XYZ file of C-alpha atoms in Angstrom:
617
model
C -66.354 -164.825 85.588
C -69.798 -166.374 86.214
C -69.836 -165.816 89.964
C -70.499 -162.535 91.686
C -67.656 -161.386 93.813
C -65.685 -158.288 94.593
C -62.696 -157.509 92.385
C -59.395 -157.110 93.949
C -57.394 -153.969 93.618
C -55.154 -155.608 91.063
C -58.144 -156.822 89.087
C -59.661 -153.362 89.106
C -56.466 -151.906 87.682
C -56.489 -154.495 84.930
C -60.136 -153.666 84.132
C -59.357 -149.962 83.898
C -56.489 -150.671 81.523
C -58.716 -152.960 79.500
C -61.557 -150.407 79.325
C -59.113 -147.714 78.204
C -57.944 -149.995 75.425
C -61.536 -150.643 74.332
C -62.273 -146.949 74.338
C -59.158 -146.320 72.239
C -60.249 -149.048 69.790
C -63.752 -147.551 69.541
C -62.302 -144.058 69.032
C -59.903 -145.347 66.373
C -62.734 -147.170 64.646
C -64.910 -144.058 64.785
C -62.116 -141.935 63.346
C -61.552 -144.557 60.673
C -65.210 -144.422 59.691
C -65.103 -140.590 59.645
C -61.957 -140.599 57.525
C -63.629 -142.961 55.118
C -66.612 -140.648 54.866
C -64.324 -137.681 54.330
C -62.414 -139.559 51.640
C -65.657 -140.445 49.944
C -66.806 -136.819 50.143
C -63.483 -135.526 48.828
C -63.580 -138.097 46.042
C -67.113 -137.056 45.126
C -66.129 -133.380 45.196
C -63.029 -134.107 43.093
C -65.206 -135.983 40.636
C -67.694 -133.119 40.555
C -64.825 -130.654 40.089
C -63.374 -132.717 37.266
C -66.837 -132.902 35.725
C -67.297 -129.142 36.148
C -63.896 -128.538 34.588
C -64.818 -130.753 31.665
C -68.154 -128.954 31.256
C -66.397 -125.590 31.576
C -63.904 -126.562 28.894
C -66.710 -127.767 26.643
C -68.647 -124.568 27.300
C -65.528 -122.506 26.586
C -64.995 -124.420 23.362
C -68.594 -124.143 22.213
C -68.859 -120.490 23.212
C -65.395 -119.591 21.967
C -64.516 -118.315 25.422
C -61.113 -118.445 27.066
C -60.159 -117.320 30.550
C -56.964 -115.734 31.795
C -55.497 -114.674 35.104
C -52.734 -112.149 35.719
C -50.936 -112.146 39.067
C -50.227 -108.581 40.132
C -47.477 -109.812 42.439
C -45.463 -112.072 40.150
C -46.776 -110.645 36.825
C -47.273 -114.257 35.743
C -50.061 -114.927 33.220
C -52.171 -118.070 33.181
C -54.302 -119.141 30.214
C -57.137 -121.656 30.101
C -57.003 -124.365 27.417
C -59.437 -122.451 25.193
C -57.403 -119.305 25.638
C -54.413 -121.141 24.167
C -56.648 -122.259 21.304
C -57.804 -118.694 20.601
C -54.178 -117.569 20.548
C -53.312 -120.397 18.171
C -50.575 -121.805 20.438
C -50.007 -125.091 22.279
C -50.917 -125.372 26.008
C -47.262 -125.818 27.017
C -46.327 -122.393 25.626
C -45.181 -119.910 28.222
C -46.932 -116.568 27.721
C -46.194 -113.307 29.480
C -47.956 -109.958 29.156
C -45.574 -108.662 26.483
C -46.133 -111.711 24.292
C -49.886 -111.598 24.889
C -50.027 -107.971 23.681
C -48.189 -108.947 20.493
C -51.226 -111.023 19.460
C -53.119 -107.748 18.916
C -52.727 -105.332 16.034
C -49.894 -102.894 16.549
C -52.168 -99.867 16.612
C -54.294 -101.464 19.391
C -51.548 -102.608 21.772
C -50.953 -99.316 23.535
C -54.549 -98.664 24.593
C -55.109 -102.325 25.575
C -52.020 -102.214 27.772
C -53.285 -98.963 29.278
C -56.680 -100.550 30.049
C -55.023 -103.458 31.909
C -52.697 -101.146 33.852
C -55.665 -98.957 34.798
C -57.524 -102.036 36.099
C -54.471 -103.025 38.156
C -54.040 -99.588 39.730
C -57.583 -98.232 40.099
C -59.694 -101.362 39.843
C -61.516 -100.107 36.749
C -63.235 -102.935 34.880
C -61.832 -104.062 31.528
C -64.186 -104.226 28.545
C -63.027 -103.882 24.955
C -63.234 -105.335 21.432
C -60.243 -105.856 19.167
C -58.748 -108.132 16.526
C -56.684 -111.016 17.945
C -54.094 -112.303 15.474
C -53.199 -115.849 16.515
C -49.862 -117.541 16.017
C -51.667 -119.719 13.448
C -52.330 -116.587 11.367
C -56.085 -116.607 11.956
C -57.573 -113.214 12.777
C -60.390 -113.384 15.307
C -62.558 -110.581 16.568
C -62.698 -110.869 20.371
C -64.376 -109.199 23.286
C -62.432 -109.075 26.536
C -63.876 -108.362 29.985
C -62.020 -108.535 33.302
C -61.719 -107.139 36.810
C -59.314 -106.966 39.724
C -59.555 -109.337 42.725
C -57.815 -108.334 45.930
C -56.911 -111.931 46.921
C -56.342 -113.136 50.470
C -53.988 -115.197 52.632
C -53.549 -117.854 49.969
C -53.563 -115.816 46.739
C -52.064 -112.430 45.880
C -54.034 -109.660 44.097
C -54.822 -110.573 40.528
C -56.817 -109.621 37.437
C -59.180 -112.266 36.145
C -60.762 -112.010 32.713
C -62.424 -113.844 29.880
C -62.079 -113.429 26.140
C -64.886 -114.424 23.770
C -64.532 -115.079 20.045
C -67.210 -112.837 18.448
C -65.898 -113.106 14.881
C -69.152 -114.452 13.415
C -71.305 -111.870 15.147
C -68.821 -109.123 14.213
C -68.880 -110.094 10.536
C -72.676 -110.248 10.631
C -72.696 -106.773 12.152
C -70.330 -105.502 9.467
C -72.530 -107.069 6.792
C -75.600 -105.379 8.233
C -73.721 -102.088 8.490
C -72.564 -102.426 4.901
C -76.078 -103.223 3.777
C -77.274 -100.135 5.636
C -74.542 -97.869 4.232
C -73.759 -99.183 0.763
C -75.777 -99.493 -2.406
C -76.178 -103.212 -3.106
C -75.810 -102.797 -6.873
C -72.918 -100.377 -7.315
C -71.042 -100.913 -4.041
C -70.740 -97.176 -3.353
C -72.384 -95.334 -0.463
C -76.152 -95.086 -0.470
C -78.124 -91.943 0.151
C -78.360 -92.490 3.930
C -74.609 -92.929 4.341
C -73.897 -89.949 2.077
C -76.106 -87.756 4.228
C -74.142 -88.843 7.321
C -70.829 -88.146 5.550
C -72.077 -84.740 4.467
C -72.957 -83.811 8.048
C -69.505 -84.931 9.187
C -67.864 -82.876 6.403
C -69.843 -79.814 7.470
C -68.569 -80.223 11.053
C -65.015 -80.444 9.708
C -65.635 -77.353 7.594
C -66.835 -75.437 10.647
C -63.771 -76.396 12.707
C -61.114 -76.204 9.985
C -62.642 -73.415 7.855
C -61.951 -75.308 4.632
C -64.181 -74.996 1.565
C -66.832 -77.636 0.902
C -68.708 -78.324 -2.333
C -71.117 -80.943 -3.602
C -71.558 -82.434 -7.074
C -74.722 -84.100 -8.359
C -74.473 -86.147 -11.564
C -77.311 -87.411 -13.717
C -76.788 -89.963 -16.489
C -78.306 -88.675 -19.721
C -79.906 -91.392 -21.811
C -79.912 -94.058 -19.086
C -83.697 -94.398 -19.172
C -83.500 -95.135 -22.893
C -81.075 -97.997 -22.176
C -83.452 -99.422 -19.571
C -86.412 -99.116 -21.909
C -84.577 -100.572 -24.907
C -82.400 -103.315 -23.412
C -84.073 -103.949 -20.061
C -83.145 -103.322 -16.441
C -80.541 -106.098 -16.264
C -78.409 -104.340 -18.879
C -79.147 -101.055 -17.126
C -77.820 -102.489 -13.851
C -74.618 -103.621 -15.577
C -74.171 -100.095 -16.950
C -74.607 -98.583 -13.479
C -72.019 -100.990 -12.059
C -69.589 -100.053 -14.821
C -70.091 -96.309 -14.377
C -69.721 -96.447 -10.583
C -66.550 -98.526 -11.029
C -65.131 -95.869 -13.329
C -65.982 -93.181 -10.789
C -64.082 -95.115 -8.142
C -60.993 -95.274 -10.353
C -60.855 -91.550 -11.125
C -61.509 -90.316 -7.560
C -59.252 -90.644 -4.520
C -60.104 -92.032 -1.084
C -60.840 -88.544 0.289
C -63.695 -88.152 -2.187
C -67.111 -89.361 -0.997
C -69.107 -91.079 -3.736
C -72.708 -92.247 -3.410
C -75.563 -93.421 -5.562
C -78.137 -90.721 -4.987
C -81.034 -92.166 -6.966
C -81.819 -94.420 -9.904
C -79.267 -92.907 -12.293
C -77.949 -90.076 -10.131
C -74.691 -89.963 -8.194
C -73.611 -87.544 -5.456
C -69.989 -86.590 -4.841
C -68.218 -84.709 -2.053
C -64.768 -83.582 -3.228
C -61.966 -83.523 -0.620
C -62.445 -80.824 1.990
C -60.607 -77.671 0.987
C -60.906 -78.243 -2.778
C -60.910 -75.002 -4.746
C -63.582 -74.157 -7.326
C -61.145 -75.097 -10.076
C -60.385 -78.444 -8.429
C -64.094 -79.214 -7.969
C -64.676 -78.319 -11.613
C -61.823 -80.629 -12.645
C -63.336 -83.511 -10.660
C -66.755 -82.936 -12.252
C -65.282 -82.861 -15.755
C -63.272 -85.991 -15.006
C -66.459 -87.791 -13.936
C -68.271 -86.682 -17.108
C -65.362 -87.950 -19.167
C -65.582 -91.314 -17.398
C -69.277 -91.531 -18.281
C -68.633 -90.640 -21.908
C -66.499 -93.713 -22.705
C -68.528 -96.433 -24.425
C -69.889 -99.295 -22.317
C -69.672 -102.713 -23.957
C -72.401 -105.021 -22.597
C -73.045 -108.327 -24.282
C -71.858 -107.048 -27.634
C -73.870 -103.829 -27.340
C -71.720 -100.714 -27.435
C -73.728 -98.224 -25.398
C -73.013 -94.516 -25.291
C -73.986 -92.328 -22.355
C -73.284 -88.840 -21.199
C -73.832 -86.976 -17.969
C -74.829 -83.597 -16.624
C -73.394 -82.117 -13.412
C -74.751 -79.636 -10.898
C -72.370 -78.051 -8.362
C -73.192 -76.121 -5.194
C -70.835 -74.618 -2.624
C -71.468 -74.740 1.115
C -71.767 -71.485 3.077
C -71.744 -71.096 6.870
C -75.105 -71.636 8.497
C -76.482 -73.603 5.574
C -78.454 -76.764 6.343
C -77.491 -80.000 4.591
C -80.793 -80.104 2.709
C -80.162 -76.590 1.398
C -76.811 -77.612 -0.090
C -78.499 -80.630 -1.657
C -81.302 -78.468 -3.006
C -78.900 -76.030 -4.611
C -76.886 -78.778 -6.280
C -80.111 -80.366 -7.502
C -81.349 -77.021 -8.811
C -78.089 -76.457 -10.712
C -78.426 -79.959 -12.191
C -82.076 -79.452 -13.131
C -81.451 -76.141 -14.856
C -78.407 -77.632 -16.582
C -80.443 -80.482 -18.021
C -82.886 -77.932 -19.384
C -80.329 -75.551 -20.861
C -77.285 -77.640 -21.787
C -76.809 -81.315 -21.137
C -73.415 -83.072 -21.079
C -71.895 -80.124 -19.189
C -71.075 -78.848 -15.689
C -73.393 -76.232 -14.182
C -72.933 -74.171 -11.023
C -75.620 -72.956 -8.673
C -76.365 -69.235 -8.937
C -78.960 -67.204 -6.987
C -80.636 -66.180 -10.246
C -81.846 -69.760 -10.608
C -84.122 -69.286 -7.600
C -86.710 -67.185 -9.431
C -87.135 -69.803 -12.145
C -87.216 -72.573 -9.540
C -89.857 -70.749 -7.499
C -91.994 -70.326 -10.602
C -91.583 -74.023 -11.354
C -92.561 -75.073 -7.820
C -95.619 -72.822 -7.837
C -96.628 -74.144 -11.250
C -96.135 -77.754 -10.137
C -98.321 -77.203 -7.071
C -101.012 -75.662 -9.280
C -100.915 -78.504 -11.809
C -100.959 -81.217 -9.124
C -103.892 -79.490 -7.434
C -105.775 -79.274 -10.738
C -105.094 -82.940 -11.498
C -106.223 -84.023 -8.037
C -109.322 -81.812 -8.241
C -110.191 -82.941 -11.790
C -109.861 -79.368 -13.048
C -107.765 -80.167 -16.132
C -109.583 -79.992 -19.447
C -109.062 -79.341 -23.137
C -109.856 -76.063 -24.897
C -110.137 -76.160 -28.667
C -108.753 -73.587 -31.096
C -110.366 -73.941 -34.526
C -108.209 -74.725 -37.546
C -109.967 -73.290 -40.568
C -109.860 -73.445 -44.327
C -108.389 -70.051 -45.270
C -110.473 -69.842 -48.399
C -113.859 -69.691 -46.638
C -113.154 -69.856 -42.895
C -114.920 -73.190 -42.379
C -113.684 -75.246 -39.457
C -111.913 -78.460 -40.455
C -110.045 -79.234 -37.259
C -109.142 -78.205 -33.737
C -105.950 -77.991 -31.745
C -106.612 -79.193 -28.205
C -104.866 -76.872 -25.745
C -104.353 -77.467 -22.054
C -106.474 -75.449 -19.659
C -106.693 -75.595 -15.879
C -109.097 -74.112 -13.375
C -107.773 -73.053 -10.004
C -109.609 -73.836 -6.784
C -110.984 -70.266 -6.984
C -112.303 -70.805 -10.512
C -109.602 -68.852 -12.362
C -108.683 -70.236 -15.795
C -104.985 -70.931 -16.483
C -103.340 -71.620 -19.837
C -100.527 -74.064 -20.518
C -98.067 -71.177 -20.934
C -98.715 -70.060 -17.365
C -97.691 -73.467 -15.941
C -95.107 -74.368 -18.579
C -92.264 -74.930 -16.034
C -94.346 -77.649 -14.382
C -94.912 -79.407 -17.695
C -91.169 -79.941 -17.993
C -91.424 -82.422 -15.118
C -91.633 -85.896 -16.718
C -94.124 -87.363 -14.253
C -96.501 -84.407 -14.342
C -96.162 -84.145 -18.115
C -97.252 -87.751 -18.623
C -100.203 -87.332 -16.254
C -101.343 -84.171 -18.055
C -101.041 -85.807 -21.484
C -103.121 -88.775 -20.336
C -105.762 -86.462 -18.832
C -105.865 -84.404 -22.039
C -106.272 -87.546 -24.147
C -109.136 -88.722 -21.938
C -110.754 -85.290 -22.213
C -110.528 -85.305 -26.023
C -111.949 -88.824 -26.214
C -114.865 -87.760 -23.992
C -115.490 -84.612 -26.092
C -115.091 -86.198 -29.527
C -118.746 -87.146 -30.034
C -119.918 -83.595 -29.254
C -117.229 -82.082 -31.501
C -118.199 -84.263 -34.456
C -121.882 -83.629 -33.914
C -121.427 -79.846 -33.842
C -118.948 -79.848 -36.762
C -119.843 -82.505 -39.348
C -116.913 -81.439 -41.562
C -114.414 -82.054 -38.766
C -111.351 -83.812 -40.169
C -109.061 -83.989 -37.123
C -108.294 -82.917 -33.571
C -104.633 -82.426 -32.728
C -103.013 -82.977 -29.334
C -99.576 -81.838 -28.181
C -97.215 -84.280 -26.489
C -93.901 -83.793 -24.706
C -90.504 -85.404 -25.216
C -90.944 -87.498 -22.075
C -94.151 -88.934 -23.565
C -92.429 -90.112 -26.732
C -89.567 -91.662 -24.782
C -91.920 -93.541 -22.473
C -91.732 -97.288 -22.900
C -95.458 -97.874 -23.449
C -96.597 -94.500 -24.791
C -97.705 -95.708 -28.245
C -99.644 -98.720 -26.965
C -101.248 -96.676 -24.162
C -102.215 -93.885 -26.565
C -103.704 -96.255 -29.140
C -105.408 -98.293 -26.411
C -107.144 -95.188 -25.008
C -108.525 -94.304 -28.463
C -109.715 -97.862 -29.030
C -111.429 -98.007 -25.636
C -113.235 -94.708 -26.303
C -114.186 -95.763 -29.861
C -112.445 -92.740 -31.398
C -111.327 -93.339 -35.023
C -107.578 -92.943 -35.081
C -107.580 -91.016 -38.370
C -109.330 -88.182 -36.496
C -106.343 -87.682 -34.176
C -103.225 -85.722 -35.032
C -100.189 -85.838 -32.762
C -98.274 -82.559 -32.649
C -94.548 -82.697 -31.887
C -91.822 -80.066 -31.988
C -88.512 -80.294 -33.787
C -86.600 -80.349 -30.505
C -88.194 -83.735 -29.732
C -86.531 -85.157 -32.822
C -83.115 -83.955 -31.669
C -82.897 -86.114 -28.531
C -80.053 -88.606 -28.100
C -82.303 -91.580 -28.610
C -84.160 -90.475 -31.736
C -84.350 -94.150 -32.680
C -86.936 -94.623 -29.930
C -88.810 -91.519 -31.088
C -88.817 -92.848 -34.642
C -90.183 -96.240 -33.568
C -92.939 -94.626 -31.493
C -93.984 -92.257 -34.301
C -93.979 -95.055 -36.877
C -96.127 -97.248 -34.610
C -98.627 -94.431 -34.106
C -98.615 -93.536 -37.789
C -99.175 -97.150 -38.823
C -102.312 -97.243 -36.648
C -103.811 -94.313 -38.601
C -102.809 -91.407 -36.344
C -101.438 -88.385 -38.223
C -98.191 -86.668 -37.173
C -97.769 -82.879 -37.318
C -94.449 -81.065 -36.952
C -95.012 -77.884 -34.948
C -92.941 -74.657 -35.146
C -91.661 -75.733 -38.567
C -88.776 -73.721 -39.950
C -87.250 -72.681 -36.629
C -85.006 -75.746 -36.246
C -81.754 -76.733 -37.865
C -82.798 -79.916 -39.602
C -86.371 -79.313 -40.717
C -85.942 -80.828 -44.186
C -84.217 -83.969 -42.940
C -87.003 -84.440 -40.409
C -89.548 -84.576 -43.197
C -87.434 -87.288 -44.792
C -86.598 -89.343 -41.687
C -89.880 -89.272 -39.767
C -93.513 -90.009 -40.750
C -94.681 -86.374 -40.942
C -98.152 -85.705 -42.417
C -98.481 -82.005 -41.597
C -96.233 -79.062 -40.859
C -97.263 -75.973 -38.916
C -95.597 -72.753 -40.012
C -94.287 -70.974 -36.945
C -96.128 -67.812 -35.952
C -92.897 -65.794 -36.134
C -92.889 -66.181 -39.940
C -96.624 -65.398 -40.154
C -96.221 -62.196 -38.158
C -93.205 -61.120 -40.220
C -94.762 -61.636 -43.628
C -96.401 -58.208 -43.878
C -93.144 -56.291 -43.359
C -90.391 -58.798 -44.148
C -89.975 -60.019 -47.693
C -87.611 -62.754 -46.515
C -90.222 -64.133 -44.106
C -92.786 -64.141 -46.924
C -90.331 -65.985 -49.179
C -89.720 -68.611 -46.470
C -93.450 -69.224 -46.064
C -93.841 -69.502 -49.832
C -90.935 -71.987 -50.021
C -92.327 -74.085 -47.186
C -95.757 -74.235 -48.830
C -94.348 -75.212 -52.221
C -92.045 -77.852 -50.767
C -94.773 -79.354 -48.593
C -97.193 -79.647 -51.490
C -94.571 -81.415 -53.567
C -94.037 -83.887 -50.712
C -97.741 -84.402 -50.103
C -97.577 -82.765 -46.679
C -100.376 -80.477 -45.486
C -99.574 -76.920 -44.328
C -101.132 -75.152 -41.347
C -100.194 -71.564 -40.488
C -100.222 -70.574 -36.805
C -100.879 -67.225 -35.161
C -102.966 -65.547 -37.894
C -104.245 -62.296 -36.422
C -105.014 -60.014 -39.404
C -106.897 -60.264 -42.661
C -103.745 -59.209 -44.485
C -101.855 -62.196 -43.097
C -104.646 -64.541 -44.199
C -104.594 -63.172 -47.752
C -100.809 -63.420 -48.054
C -100.911 -67.005 -46.828
C -103.513 -67.878 -49.427
C -101.343 -66.360 -52.134
C -98.334 -68.407 -50.975
C -100.351 -71.609 -51.290
C -101.223 -72.239 -47.623
C -104.702 -73.746 -47.260
C -105.231 -74.038 -43.489
C -104.614 -71.739 -40.544
C -105.468 -70.874 -36.963
C -105.281 -67.757 -34.859
C -107.195 -65.002 -33.141
C -108.462 -63.758 -36.502
C -110.832 -66.728 -36.498
C -111.211 -67.768 -32.875
C -109.131 -68.253 -29.762
C -109.153 -71.554 -27.893
C -112.725 -72.261 -26.696
C -114.185 -74.620 -24.147
C -116.411 -77.443 -25.355
C -119.637 -75.506 -24.797
C -118.454 -72.554 -26.892
C -117.124 -74.834 -29.639
C -120.504 -76.557 -29.784
C -122.266 -73.171 -29.929
C -120.074 -72.117 -32.836
C -121.013 -75.302 -34.689
C -124.729 -74.795 -34.126
C -124.561 -71.155 -35.243
C -122.611 -72.046 -38.361
C -125.164 -74.713 -39.251
C -127.940 -72.118 -39.046
C -126.046 -69.575 -41.192
C -123.109 -71.027 -43.122
C -122.300 -67.680 -44.708
C -121.849 -65.919 -41.388
C -119.163 -67.582 -39.304
C -119.585 -67.046 -35.577
C -116.584 -65.733 -33.696
C -116.599 -65.926 -29.904
C -114.308 -64.040 -27.544
C -111.659 -65.953 -25.576
């Protein structure tokens, strides 16, 4: 209407109706727009949820994680897709709690069920590791964590949890644990694991009051195999021996590689002395069978030391006693079983004291050679010297080799002392030759461990060459016991190499062994030294005199020189001359002298050759 006017009552009613309709249309349009916005929002949220679900599934798959939910009202169990995968079943499989428990090992089901029930009743969190055996037969190591949710109006109380596949990490952990506990070569326990087992056995002993013993085994002759055939063959031998040990011992016996060629054994708790002895002998028998490696038939033996645990004893004390029994056994009788006894302590104490003294002297450069003259019996002129070990203590006291003899039985110390003695002789040689122009040789004593060392001959010859000492001036003194070792082939090779270089070989304490004559035949012996026991017995014992006479006659026929030891009286010297012995040494002429005294003797003898100078010890 383009003209202003006043509406009628009817027209006003129509306008009101029309305005109400417009308002309704606007409201409907507004609600339509809002609904569209809500639909868009819900669509976006649904898309985000679907995306989150996809990401969650991917994360579950990558992380090996599955989720589960247990309704405490209906007892129904819901698995995520990855949870079905971990269980090795299809997603349409219906799983209840009983079936879920059956995926675990039988021995684990009871405590896992108890953990879930405890969470349902008390709200305690769930956290455990176990093996999950899937329907596909694959065993997975899993970790499960979960907790109770009280729920609300829409959901009843429930337990929600996740399970993670930790198989790879678990195997890596087991590998690290095995590497930490087991010897990589032999596959038996290492020293660290054995110590832990020993402590556990002692706890059992204290609670159950059952006997406990320990066995230490050392392989005799193993070093010779390493030196002769190399460490690869030696490793094969160790693998073979440890495998044999495993076959002859049961699962209650703890077996470990204690050192290079040593094994430690804990017999079953409660084993009697006789049973422990039987196990030790069984192990020695296993060692004694030949080992065939690459066509080489190798023969070993072993020595055992046994100690028994007593209440209050520390683990290291049990180990020490077994080691002491083994050490003394190797000295007295190899290839046998030896038990700890308190009487061994005195000898061990003496050995420890001696070892401390020798180490101190070596570190303080207080080891030197003293020289006992070897004279021509006819006129007393000095033709040689035997170099004898002497040490000075930190307080200046002089010590002889006899006083520290237990320490010299230690292979490492023995080699160090021999090398120091050789260096001392090389340094003194010029002065000795200058003071004694008629000097024909200086002899040095070596130990069994020296001869069996891989590089002894080359090291010995090299030291003489470096010092410029003529090798024909050196005599190597060995005892008959050194020729009776298992590997006398190595001893023979070493002696032949030394002899070929010009070094003379003397057999000390001749006549006291069982195979003296065969030794003269089988080894390059240039001189024999008649043992002092025969020399001392000659004046009263006709048999001793006959033995000395026979030795002298035999040696001359074989072109071997004779030296008599321990001559103390003029009567002994005269008898030796009559039996055909040309050379001797002993207190009758001179004790062992330091370099200064030896030089003084030489100077005095030069000034008056008819009056031999004798100095006190």
